[in-house]
Amino acid sequence: MIGCDANEACPYEWFHLDCVGLKAAPKTNVKWYCKECKKRLGIPDKKSNATG
């Protein structure tokens, strides 16, 4: 499981790694935000940069 770093502001807070496309949890010093909180906070989704 991984927790969204938006904490209480996240409507879901906890996610299964497989459900969010992760094979392993990020290092403890890396902030992780769910897709919904990234959108709300204006953080670009790295996967959305694909062309085509």
Short mmCIF file of N, CA and C in Angstrom, two decimals:
data_model
loop_
_atom_site.label_atom_id
_atom_site.label_comp_id
_atom_site.label_asym_id
_atom_site.label_seq_id
_atom_site.Cartn_x
_atom_site.Cartn_y
_atom_site.Cartn_z
N MET A 1 0.85 -1.18 0.00
CA MET A 1 0.00 0.00 0.00
C MET A 1 0.90 1.24 0.00
N ILE A 2 0.36 2.29 -0.59
CA ILE A 2 1.06 3.57 -0.62
C ILE A 2 0.07 4.66 -0.26
N GLY A 3 0.52 5.62 0.53
CA GLY A 3 -0.34 6.72 0.94
C GLY A 3 -0.05 7.96 0.11
N CYS A 4 -1.11 8.65 -0.29
CA CYS A 4 -0.97 9.90 -1.03
C CYS A 4 -0.43 10.96 -0.07
N ASP A 5 0.58 11.70 -0.49
CA ASP A 5 1.19 12.71 0.37
C ASP A 5 0.35 13.98 0.52
N ALA A 6 -0.83 14.00 -0.08
CA ALA A 6 -1.75 15.11 0.16
C ALA A 6 -2.46 14.90 1.51
N ASN A 7 -2.18 13.75 2.15
CA ASN A 7 -2.71 13.40 3.46
C ASN A 7 -4.22 13.50 3.55
N GLU A 8 -4.73 14.24 4.53
CA GLU A 8 -6.17 14.33 4.76
C GLU A 8 -6.92 15.00 3.62
N ALA A 9 -6.22 15.76 2.79
CA ALA A 9 -6.86 16.43 1.65
C ALA A 9 -7.22 15.43 0.54
N CYS A 10 -6.61 14.26 0.58
CA CYS A 10 -6.89 13.22 -0.43
C CYS A 10 -8.17 12.49 -0.04
N PRO A 11 -9.11 12.37 -0.96
CA PRO A 11 -10.36 11.68 -0.63
C PRO A 11 -10.17 10.17 -0.44
N TYR A 12 -9.05 9.62 -0.88
CA TYR A 12 -8.83 8.17 -0.80
C TYR A 12 -7.70 7.79 0.16
N GLU A 13 -6.63 8.55 0.20
CA GLU A 13 -5.46 8.40 1.05
C GLU A 13 -4.58 7.20 0.75
N TRP A 14 -5.11 5.99 0.73
CA TRP A 14 -4.30 4.78 0.56
C TRP A 14 -4.64 4.04 -0.72
N PHE A 15 -3.60 3.49 -1.37
CA PHE A 15 -3.76 2.82 -2.66
C PHE A 15 -2.92 1.55 -2.69
N HIS A 16 -3.42 0.52 -3.38
CA HIS A 16 -2.63 -0.67 -3.65
C HIS A 16 -1.62 -0.31 -4.74
N LEU A 17 -0.38 -0.74 -4.58
CA LEU A 17 0.66 -0.42 -5.56
C LEU A 17 0.25 -0.83 -6.96
N ASP A 18 -0.27 -2.04 -7.13
CA ASP A 18 -0.68 -2.52 -8.45
C ASP A 18 -1.75 -1.63 -9.07
N CYS A 19 -2.66 -1.13 -8.26
CA CYS A 19 -3.77 -0.32 -8.77
C CYS A 19 -3.32 1.02 -9.34
N VAL A 20 -2.17 1.52 -8.87
CA VAL A 20 -1.67 2.80 -9.38
C VAL A 20 -0.45 2.62 -10.28
N GLY A 21 -0.21 1.37 -10.71
CA GLY A 21 0.84 1.09 -11.67
C GLY A 21 2.26 1.07 -11.12
N LEU A 22 2.41 0.85 -9.81
CA LEU A 22 3.74 0.79 -9.21
C LEU A 22 4.10 -0.65 -8.89
N LYS A 23 5.37 -0.99 -9.06
CA LYS A 23 5.85 -2.32 -8.70
C LYS A 23 6.46 -2.31 -7.30
N ALA A 24 6.93 -1.14 -6.88
CA ALA A 24 7.53 -0.97 -5.55
C ALA A 24 7.22 0.44 -5.06
N ALA A 25 7.21 0.60 -3.76
CA ALA A 25 6.95 1.92 -3.18
C ALA A 25 8.15 2.83 -3.43
N PRO A 26 7.91 4.13 -3.66
CA PRO A 26 9.03 5.07 -3.82
C PRO A 26 9.84 5.15 -2.52
N LYS A 27 11.06 5.65 -2.63
CA LYS A 27 11.89 5.84 -1.44
C LYS A 27 11.18 6.79 -0.48
N THR A 28 11.51 6.70 0.79
CA THR A 28 10.81 7.49 1.81
C THR A 28 10.96 8.99 1.63
N ASN A 29 12.02 9.45 0.96
CA ASN A 29 12.21 10.89 0.77
C ASN A 29 11.52 11.42 -0.49
N VAL A 30 10.78 10.56 -1.21
CA VAL A 30 10.08 10.94 -2.44
C VAL A 30 8.60 11.13 -2.14
N LYS A 31 8.08 12.30 -2.49
CA LYS A 31 6.64 12.56 -2.31
C LYS A 31 5.88 11.86 -3.43
N TRP A 32 4.76 11.24 -3.08
CA TRP A 32 3.90 10.58 -4.07
C TRP A 32 2.48 11.08 -3.90
N TYR A 33 1.87 11.51 -5.01
CA TYR A 33 0.50 11.99 -5.00
C TYR A 33 -0.33 11.16 -5.97
N CYS A 34 -1.56 10.87 -5.60
CA CYS A 34 -2.44 10.13 -6.50
C CYS A 34 -2.82 11.03 -7.68
N LYS A 35 -3.36 10.41 -8.71
CA LYS A 35 -3.71 11.12 -9.94
C LYS A 35 -4.68 12.27 -9.66
N GLU A 36 -5.67 12.03 -8.79
CA GLU A 36 -6.67 13.06 -8.49
C GLU A 36 -6.04 14.26 -7.76
N CYS A 37 -5.17 14.00 -6.80
CA CYS A 37 -4.53 15.09 -6.06
C CYS A 37 -3.52 15.83 -6.92
N LYS A 38 -2.82 15.12 -7.81
CA LYS A 38 -1.91 15.79 -8.75
C LYS A 38 -2.68 16.81 -9.57
N LYS A 39 -3.84 16.39 -10.06
CA LYS A 39 -4.66 17.29 -10.87
C LYS A 39 -5.11 18.49 -10.05
N ARG A 40 -5.57 18.24 -8.83
CA ARG A 40 -6.06 19.31 -7.96
C ARG A 40 -4.94 20.28 -7.57
N LEU A 41 -3.73 19.75 -7.36
CA LEU A 41 -2.60 20.57 -6.94
C LEU A 41 -1.82 21.17 -8.11
N GLY A 42 -2.18 20.80 -9.34
CA GLY A 42 -1.49 21.32 -10.52
C GLY A 42 -0.14 20.69 -10.77
N ILE A 43 0.05 19.46 -10.29
CA ILE A 43 1.30 18.74 -10.50
C ILE A 43 1.16 17.92 -11.77
N PRO A 44 2.06 18.12 -12.75
CA PRO A 44 1.94 17.36 -14.01
C PRO A 44 2.14 15.86 -13.79
N ASP A 45 1.37 15.07 -14.52
CA ASP A 45 1.50 13.62 -14.48
C ASP A 45 2.55 13.23 -15.50
N LYS A 46 3.64 12.65 -15.08
CA LYS A 46 4.75 12.31 -15.98
C LYS A 46 4.33 11.38 -17.10
N LYS A 47 3.37 10.49 -16.86
CA LYS A 47 2.93 9.56 -17.89
C LYS A 47 2.11 10.24 -18.97
N SER A 48 1.55 11.41 -18.70
CA SER A 48 0.70 12.08 -19.68
C SER A 48 1.50 12.81 -20.76
N ASN A 49 2.82 12.75 -20.71
CA ASN A 49 3.66 13.43 -21.69
C ASN A 49 3.84 12.63 -22.97
N ALA A 50 3.26 11.46 -23.06
CA ALA A 50 3.41 10.61 -24.25
C ALA A 50 2.74 11.25 -25.46
N THR A 51 3.35 11.06 -26.61
CA THR A 51 2.77 11.59 -27.84
C THR A 51 2.05 10.48 -28.59
N GLY A 52 1.13 10.89 -29.46
CA GLY A 52 0.52 9.90 -30.30
C GLY A 52 -0.90 9.80 -30.09
#
